[in-house]
PDB file of C-alpha atoms in Angstrom:
ATOM      1  CA  LYS A   1       0.000   0.000   0.000  1.00 63.00           C
ATOM      2  CA  LYS A   2       2.748   2.446   0.866  1.00 74.00           C
ATOM      3  CA  ASP A   3       4.842   1.391  -2.144  1.00 83.00           C
ATOM      4  CA  ILE A   4       2.092   2.104  -4.696  1.00 90.00           C
ATOM      5  CA  LYS A   5       1.622   5.604  -6.107  1.00 92.00           C
ATOM      6  CA  ILE A   6      -1.327   6.767  -8.206  1.00 92.00           C
ATOM      7  CA  SER A   7      -1.311  10.133  -9.964  1.00 92.00           C
ATOM      8  CA  ILE A   8      -3.220  11.982 -12.687  1.00 92.00           C
ATOM      9  CA  ASP A   9      -1.714  14.554 -15.006  1.00 91.00           C
ATOM     10  CA  GLN A  10      -3.430  15.884 -18.148  1.00 89.00           C
ATOM     11  CA  ASN A  11      -5.991  13.040 -18.195  1.00 89.00           C
ATOM     12  CA  VAL A  12      -3.297  10.353 -17.907  1.00 93.00           C
ATOM     13  CA  LEU A  13      -3.596   7.992 -14.933  1.00 93.00           C
ATOM     14  CA  THR A  14      -0.215   6.699 -13.747  1.00 95.00           C
ATOM     15  CA  ILE A  15       0.221   3.735 -11.398  1.00 94.00           C
ATOM     16  CA  SER A  16       3.752   3.044 -10.180  1.00 94.00           C
ATOM     17  CA  SER A  17       5.520   1.051  -7.499  1.00 91.00           C
ATOM     18  CA  GLU A  18       9.059   0.527  -6.243  1.00 90.00           C
ATOM     19  CA  GLN A  19      10.143  -2.118  -3.781  1.00 85.00           C
ATOM     20  CA  THR A  20      13.534  -2.951  -2.313  1.00 85.00           C
ATOM     21  CA  VAL A  21      14.099  -6.287  -0.577  1.00 84.00           C
ATOM     22  CA  THR A  22      17.102  -7.149   1.569  1.00 86.00           C
ATOM     23  CA  LYS A  23      17.669 -10.642   2.925  1.00 86.00           C
ATOM     24  CA  ASN A  24      20.460 -11.523   5.361  1.00 86.00           C
ATOM     25  CA  GLU A  25      21.398 -15.009   6.532  1.00 86.00           C
ATOM     26  CA  SER A  26      24.437 -15.842   8.582  1.00 84.00           C
ATOM     27  CA  THR A  27      25.913 -18.873  10.272  1.00 83.00           C
ATOM     28  CA  ASP A  28      29.206 -19.336  12.098  1.00 81.00           C
ATOM     29  CA  LYS A  29      31.263 -19.410   8.883  1.00 82.00           C
ATOM     30  CA  ILE A  30      29.030 -18.031   6.146  1.00 86.00           C
ATOM     31  CA  VAL A  31      27.353 -14.693   5.622  1.00 85.00           C
ATOM     32  CA  HIS A  32      24.790 -14.590   2.815  1.00 85.00           C
ATOM     33  CA  ARG A  33      23.153 -11.355   1.657  1.00 87.00           C
ATOM     34  CA  GLU A  34      20.676 -10.769  -1.146  1.00 88.00           C
ATOM     35  CA  PHE A  35      19.424  -7.476  -2.452  1.00 87.00           C
ATOM     36  CA  GLY A  36      16.461  -7.128  -4.761  1.00 89.00           C
ATOM     37  CA  TYR A  37      14.781  -4.213  -6.476  1.00 88.00           C
ATOM     38  CA  GLN A  38      11.484  -4.232  -8.344  1.00 88.00           C
ATOM     39  CA  SER A  39       9.617  -1.429 -10.046  1.00 92.00           C
ATOM     40  CA  PHE A  40       6.808  -1.003 -12.506  1.00 91.00           C
ATOM     41  CA  ILE A  41       4.882   1.841 -14.077  1.00 95.00           C
ATOM     42  CA  ARG A  42       1.652   1.792 -16.085  1.00 94.00           C
ATOM     43  CA  ARG A  43      -0.051   4.739 -17.768  1.00 96.00           C
ATOM     44  CA  PHE A  44      -3.638   4.924 -19.004  1.00 93.00           C
ATOM     45  CA  LYS A  45      -5.176   7.698 -21.095  1.00 94.00           C
ATOM     46  CA  LEU A  46      -8.535   8.609 -19.577  1.00 91.00           C
ATOM     47  CA  LEU A  47     -11.594   9.624 -21.549  1.00 87.00           C
ATOM     48  CA  GLU A  48     -12.575  13.281 -21.597  1.00 84.00           C
ATOM     49  CA  GLN A  49     -15.809  12.334 -19.780  1.00 85.00           C
ATOM     50  CA  SER A  50     -13.856  10.957 -16.789  1.00 86.00           C
ATOM     51  CA  SER A  51     -14.485  12.730 -13.506  1.00 86.00           C
ATOM     52  CA  VAL A  52     -10.908  12.895 -12.184  1.00 84.00           C
ATOM     53  CA  ASP A  53     -11.956  14.620  -8.941  1.00 86.00           C
ATOM     54  CA  GLN A  54     -14.023  11.609  -7.884  1.00 89.00           C
ATOM     55  CA  ILE A  55     -11.574   8.754  -8.542  1.00 90.00           C
ATOM     56  CA  GLU A  56     -11.442   6.159  -5.755  1.00 92.00           C
ATOM     57  CA  SER A  57      -8.858   3.436  -5.192  1.00 92.00           C
ATOM     58  CA  LYS A  58      -8.770   0.449  -2.869  1.00 92.00           C
ATOM     59  CA  LEU A  59      -6.191  -2.271  -2.159  1.00 90.00           C
ATOM     60  CA  GLU A  60      -7.735  -5.483  -0.881  1.00 90.00           C
ATOM     61  CA  ASN A  61      -6.101  -8.927  -0.718  1.00 89.00           C
ATOM     62  CA  GLY A  62      -3.298  -7.737  -3.003  1.00 84.00           C
ATOM     63  CA  ILE A  63      -5.680  -6.487  -5.703  1.00 90.00           C
ATOM     64  CA  LEU A  64      -5.746  -2.787  -6.562  1.00 90.00           C
ATOM     65  CA  SER A  65      -9.160  -1.509  -7.677  1.00 93.00           C
ATOM     66  CA  ILE A  66      -9.622   1.944  -9.174  1.00 92.00           C
ATOM     67  CA  LYS A  67     -13.073   3.396  -9.860  1.00 93.00           C
ATOM     68  CA  ILE A  68     -13.238   6.224 -12.393  1.00 91.00           C
ATOM     69  CA  PRO A  69     -16.749   7.640 -12.671  1.00 91.00           C
ATOM     70  CA  LYS A  70     -18.015   9.382 -15.787  1.00 87.00           C
ATOM     71  CA  GLN A  71     -19.250  12.940 -15.670  1.00 84.00           C
ATOM     72  CA  PRO A  72     -22.998  13.236 -16.189  1.00 80.00           C
ATOM     73  CA  LYS A  73     -23.910  13.917 -19.764  1.00 79.00           C
ATOM     74  CA  LYS A  74     -24.767  17.583 -20.262  1.00 78.00           C
ATOM     75  CA  ALA A  75     -28.094  18.370 -21.846  1.00 80.00           C
ATOM     76  CA  ALA A  76     -28.066  20.327 -25.064  1.00 83.00           C
ATOM     77  CA  LYS A  77     -28.381  24.042 -24.464  1.00 84.00           C
ATOM     78  CA  MET A  78     -31.077  25.841 -26.389  1.00 85.00           C
ATOM     79  CA  ILE A  79     -30.236  29.328 -27.655  1.00 87.00           C
ATOM     80  CA  ASP A  80     -33.027  31.764 -28.358  1.00 87.00           C
ATOM     81  CA  ILE A  81     -32.881  33.670 -31.630  1.00 89.00           C
ATOM     82  CA  GLN A  82     -33.307  37.409 -31.182  1.00 84.00           C
TER      83      GLN A  82
END
């Protein structure tokens, strides 16, 4: 949860994550160390109708869910002729 970042810039939704793992094992004669680094980034172009102010995200059981609601469709505006 703390490693995942979600951002929106110019109607592009970006999901990214970085994770560093360090593993140390030692016995009387041997010292074993492992270092790991993982990262990913995904970008999605959102529709113009997307309501970016109302986006919700949830992480549950290792699954990230993002809800992007649509803006309500605007009714056609009638213009009176003068």
